[in-house]
Short mmCIF file of C-alpha atoms and ligand atoms in Angstrom, two decimals:
data_model
loop_
_atom_site.label_atom_id
_atom_site.label_comp_id
_atom_site.label_asym_id
_atom_site.label_seq_id
_atom_site.Cartn_x
_atom_site.Cartn_y
_atom_site.Cartn_z
CA UNK A 323 -1.54 -31.43 -10.46
CA UNK A 324 0.65 -31.99 -7.56
CA UNK A 325 1.03 -28.57 -5.82
CA UNK A 326 4.92 -28.74 -5.90
CA UNK A 327 4.55 -28.98 -9.88
CA UNK A 328 2.29 -26.59 -10.01
CA UNK A 329 4.89 -24.18 -8.31
CA UNK A 330 7.77 -25.60 -10.41
CA UNK A 331 5.61 -24.37 -13.46
CA UNK A 332 4.91 -20.99 -12.14
CA UNK A 333 8.52 -20.35 -11.65
CA UNK A 334 9.73 -21.84 -14.91
CA UNK A 335 7.10 -19.37 -16.54
CA UNK A 336 8.26 -16.21 -14.41
CA UNK A 337 11.40 -13.82 -15.30
CA UNK A 338 10.80 -11.27 -12.36
CA UNK A 339 10.32 -13.19 -9.33
CA UNK A 340 10.06 -11.33 -5.51
CA UNK A 341 9.99 -13.26 -2.33
CA UNK A 342 8.61 -12.03 0.71
CA UNK A 343 9.77 -13.72 3.81
CA UNK A 344 8.77 -13.57 7.54
CA UNK A 345 9.75 -15.44 10.47
CA UNK A 346 9.10 -18.68 9.07
CA UNK A 347 12.23 -18.72 6.75
CA UNK A 348 14.56 -18.16 9.89
CA UNK A 349 12.88 -20.72 12.63
CA UNK A 350 13.81 -23.22 9.89
CA UNK A 351 17.50 -22.22 10.70
CA UNK A 352 16.95 -22.87 14.12
CA UNK A 353 16.42 -19.29 14.75
CA UNK A 354 13.19 -19.01 17.17
CA UNK A 355 10.63 -16.43 16.98
CA UNK A 356 11.46 -13.84 19.61
CA UNK A 357 7.91 -13.26 20.02
CA UNK A 358 7.32 -16.58 21.27
CA UNK A 359 7.79 -16.89 24.87
CA UNK A 360 8.23 -19.80 26.83
CA UNK A 361 8.66 -21.12 30.49
CA UNK A 362 12.51 -20.25 30.41
CA UNK A 363 11.38 -16.68 29.17
CA UNK A 364 8.61 -16.29 31.91
CA UNK A 365 11.26 -16.46 34.47
CA UNK A 366 13.93 -14.45 33.12
CA UNK A 367 11.80 -11.26 31.78
CA UNK A 368 8.96 -9.74 33.76
CA UNK A 369 7.73 -8.27 30.56
CA UNK A 370 6.33 -9.20 27.32
CA UNK A 371 8.80 -9.48 24.30
CA UNK A 372 7.18 -6.54 22.33
CA UNK A 373 7.82 -4.39 25.32
CA UNK A 374 11.27 -5.25 25.84
CA UNK A 375 12.11 -4.75 22.14
CA UNK A 376 10.26 -1.30 22.09
CA UNK A 377 12.24 2.20 21.60
CA UNK A 378 11.13 3.37 25.16
CA UNK A 379 12.63 0.23 26.48
CA UNK A 380 15.77 0.63 24.73
CA UNK A 381 16.19 4.11 26.20
CA UNK A 382 15.13 3.57 29.67
CA UNK A 383 15.98 0.07 30.49
CA UNK A 384 18.81 -0.65 28.03
CA UNK A 385 20.64 -3.18 30.32
CA UNK A 386 17.45 -5.58 30.25
CA UNK A 387 17.05 -4.70 26.60
CA UNK A 388 20.47 -5.92 25.70
CA UNK A 389 20.27 -9.26 28.00
CA UNK A 390 17.02 -10.12 25.90
CA UNK A 391 18.54 -8.97 22.58
CA UNK A 392 21.52 -11.08 22.77
CA UNK A 393 19.99 -14.03 24.40
CA UNK A 394 16.91 -14.06 22.17
CA UNK A 395 17.80 -11.98 19.02
CA UNK A 396 21.01 -12.89 18.20
CA UNK A 397 21.93 -16.19 16.67
CA UNK A 398 25.41 -15.87 14.82
CA UNK A 399 26.28 -19.42 14.42
CA UNK A 400 22.98 -19.82 12.30
CA UNK A 401 23.32 -21.12 8.71
CA UNK A 402 21.42 -20.47 5.56
CA UNK A 403 18.63 -23.28 4.75
CA UNK A 404 17.43 -25.13 1.79
CA UNK A 405 15.17 -21.80 1.28
CA UNK A 406 17.67 -19.21 1.04
CA UNK A 407 20.35 -21.16 -0.79
CA UNK A 408 17.36 -21.76 -3.50
CA UNK A 409 16.66 -17.78 -3.69
CA UNK A 410 20.28 -16.91 -3.92
CA UNK A 411 20.38 -19.33 -6.68
CA UNK A 412 17.36 -17.92 -8.50
CA UNK A 413 18.76 -14.58 -8.29
CA UNK A 414 21.91 -15.58 -9.65
CA UNK A 415 20.23 -17.01 -12.68
CA UNK A 416 18.26 -13.83 -13.54
CA UNK A 417 14.69 -15.09 -12.41
CA UNK A 418 14.54 -13.46 -9.10
CA UNK A 419 15.05 -9.74 -8.32
CA UNK A 420 14.59 -8.91 -4.60
CA UNK A 421 14.24 -10.81 -1.28
CA UNK A 422 12.14 -8.78 0.88
CA UNK A 423 12.67 -10.04 4.48
CA UNK A 424 11.12 -9.38 8.10
CA UNK A 425 14.06 -11.36 9.64
CA UNK A 426 17.08 -9.44 10.84
CA UNK A 427 19.67 -12.40 10.76
CA UNK A 428 21.46 -11.57 7.59
CA UNK A 429 21.06 -15.33 6.12
CA UNK A 430 20.00 -14.30 2.87
CA UNK A 431 23.19 -12.28 2.43
CA UNK A 432 25.18 -15.25 3.70
CA UNK A 433 23.53 -17.64 1.41
CA UNK A 434 24.65 -15.37 -1.28
CA UNK A 435 21.65 -13.02 -2.17
CA UNK A 436 22.27 -9.57 -3.21
CA UNK A 437 19.25 -7.31 -3.43
CA UNK A 438 18.11 -8.10 -0.10
CA UNK A 439 15.62 -5.48 1.38
CA UNK A 440 15.43 -5.87 5.18
CA UNK A 441 12.47 -4.04 6.43
CA UNK A 442 13.35 -4.53 10.19
CA UNK A 443 16.85 -3.94 9.83
CA UNK A 444 19.87 -6.39 10.59
CA UNK A 445 21.86 -7.68 13.74
CA UNK A 446 24.95 -7.18 11.43
CA UNK A 447 25.04 -3.31 11.69
CA UNK A 448 25.56 -1.46 14.87
CA UNK A 449 26.21 2.15 15.58
CA UNK A 450 27.43 4.21 18.37
CA UNK A 451 24.74 6.83 19.04
CA UNK A 452 27.32 9.47 20.01
CA UNK A 453 29.86 9.26 17.15
CA UNK A 454 28.36 7.09 14.81
CA UNK A 455 31.33 4.35 14.66
CA UNK A 456 30.41 1.24 13.02
CA UNK A 457 30.44 -2.30 14.88
CA UNK A 458 29.71 -5.58 13.75
CA UNK A 459 27.29 -8.30 15.30
CA UNK A 460 30.35 -10.13 17.40
CA UNK A 461 31.44 -7.02 19.18
CA UNK A 462 27.83 -6.19 20.33
CA UNK A 463 27.16 -10.02 21.21
CA UNK A 464 30.43 -10.51 23.08
CA UNK A 465 30.28 -7.37 24.91
CA UNK A 466 29.59 -7.44 28.68
CA UNK A 467 26.17 -5.90 29.59
CA UNK A 468 25.64 -2.70 27.70
CA UNK A 469 27.92 -2.46 24.57
CA UNK A 470 29.70 0.80 24.43
CA UNK A 471 31.89 2.60 21.80
CA UNK A 472 35.41 3.28 22.04
CA UNK A 473 34.31 6.94 22.77
CA UNK A 474 31.99 5.76 25.76
CA UNK A 475 28.82 6.01 23.40
CA UNK A 476 26.14 3.40 23.78
CA UNK A 477 26.05 1.54 20.45
CA UNK A 478 22.44 0.85 19.20
CA UNK A 479 21.69 -1.97 16.74
CA UNK A 480 20.18 -0.76 13.27
CA UNK A 481 17.24 -2.92 14.07
CA UNK A 482 13.64 -1.39 13.71
CA UNK A 483 12.29 -1.65 17.43
CA UNK A 484 8.64 -1.04 18.43
CA UNK A 485 7.65 2.29 18.17
CA UNK A 486 10.14 3.22 15.75
CA UNK A 487 9.27 3.49 11.62
CA UNK A 488 10.49 1.40 9.05
CA UNK A 489 13.18 2.88 6.97
CA UNK A 490 11.47 4.90 4.11
CA UNK A 491 13.70 4.01 0.95
CA UNK A 492 13.33 0.44 2.16
CA UNK A 493 9.62 0.36 1.72
CA UNK A 494 9.82 2.33 -1.05
CA UNK A 495 12.06 0.09 -2.95
CA UNK A 496 10.07 -3.15 -1.70
CA UNK A 497 6.81 -1.67 -3.22
CA UNK A 498 8.57 -0.64 -6.71
CA UNK A 499 10.08 -4.37 -6.67
CA UNK A 500 6.47 -5.90 -6.05
CA UNK A 501 5.03 -3.64 -8.60
CA UNK A 502 7.20 -4.89 -11.35
CA UNK A 503 7.23 -8.45 -10.45
CA UNK A 504 5.36 -10.95 -12.38
CA UNK A 505 5.53 -13.68 -9.48
CA UNK A 506 5.49 -13.07 -5.86
CA UNK A 507 6.08 -15.87 -3.17
CA UNK A 508 5.13 -15.03 0.25
CA UNK A 509 6.86 -17.56 2.76
CA UNK A 510 7.01 -18.46 6.25
CA UNK A 511 4.45 -15.88 7.15
CA UNK A 512 0.78 -15.72 6.43
CA UNK A 513 -0.79 -13.49 3.74
CA UNK A 514 -2.54 -11.84 6.38
CA UNK A 515 -0.28 -10.56 8.51
CA UNK A 516 1.07 -7.00 8.03
CA UNK A 517 3.04 -6.01 6.04
CA UNK A 518 2.69 -8.61 3.59
CA UNK A 519 -0.92 -7.57 3.72
CA UNK A 520 -0.46 -3.91 2.58
CA UNK A 521 2.07 -4.91 0.14
CA UNK A 522 0.30 -7.36 -1.89
CA UNK A 523 -2.05 -4.45 -2.99
CA UNK A 524 0.66 -3.18 -5.11
CA UNK A 525 1.16 -6.31 -7.05
CA UNK A 526 0.14 -6.75 -10.95
CA UNK A 527 1.68 -9.74 -11.69
CA UNK A 528 0.47 -13.22 -12.60
CA UNK A 529 1.15 -15.66 -9.90
CA UNK A 530 0.93 -14.88 -5.74
CA UNK A 531 1.62 -18.13 -4.32
CA UNK A 532 1.84 -18.46 -0.39
CA UNK A 533 4.09 -20.95 1.19
CA UNK A 534 3.36 -21.47 5.37
CA UNK A 535 2.98 -24.31 7.61
CA UNK A 536 -0.46 -22.65 8.79
CA UNK A 537 -2.93 -21.65 6.40
CA UNK A 538 -5.74 -18.85 6.85
CA UNK A 539 -8.73 -18.52 4.70
CA UNK A 540 -7.88 -15.37 3.08
CA UNK A 541 -4.40 -17.05 1.90
CA UNK A 542 -7.23 -18.00 -0.84
CA UNK A 543 -6.52 -14.82 -2.49
CA UNK A 544 -3.35 -16.52 -3.73
CA UNK A 545 -3.10 -18.53 -6.89
CA UNK A 546 -1.28 -21.12 -4.92
CA UNK A 547 -1.25 -22.10 -1.19
CA UNK A 548 1.16 -24.75 0.14
CA UNK A 549 0.92 -25.54 3.90
CA UNK A 550 4.71 -27.01 4.08
CA UNK A 551 8.16 -26.11 5.11
CA UNK A 552 9.24 -23.37 3.12
CA UNK A 553 12.81 -24.93 3.02
CA UNK A 554 11.19 -28.31 1.87
CA UNK A 555 9.35 -26.85 -0.89
CA UNK A 556 11.76 -24.14 -2.43
CA UNK A 557 14.57 -26.83 -1.77
CA UNK A 558 12.96 -29.25 -4.21
CA UNK A 559 12.42 -26.44 -6.89
CA UNK A 560 14.87 -26.71 -10.03
CA UNK A 561 16.38 -23.93 -11.65
ZN1 LIG B 2094 31.57 6.39 19.50
#
């Protein structure tokens, strides 16, 4: 049987699907993975991306952090792609219970998804470190240099930086959703990449599916592996 037909059959049969998505879901909305550096990057920043997006860097070199963050991590004009839209449709029809994502762009919510567990936070939530006042992404993106609150405090994005821990309740809710799911679809990331690798240990359901452009040998743990664009694959599913 064709792999897409097989996926369609699994989805038809399942009532409690959870989707776990990685960077590949966003790259199809033209949001580049900030970890992938290019020639332009090397001219602009003398540090590896993982270092620039660390807690230490945010505290000590706030201006360079924000220069990188605004240019390389905030893509406010991006639109949801076929994968985001299909997942929202699946939730709306009662088949899908949660989207767990490592992406910070808010595209799942823009597509209409309600139960979105954002492991790494969101560019759309920003708080003054001094008084706690909320600011939206547009304010941060359009501010000159370091974004500051009207009280003078420095604004920090609600995004999990390197050296910072993931939010405990987001992890708990993610694990709870996976443990109850009858089908788990991992998309835009490989099965072996953290935290997907540790999360699947909680899955007790029937179908584990990996949809990712590049595969790994351990993806064989999955019941179905599709090495294809996530938007193309999910976009072709009928709910
Ligand atoms: Zn303030």
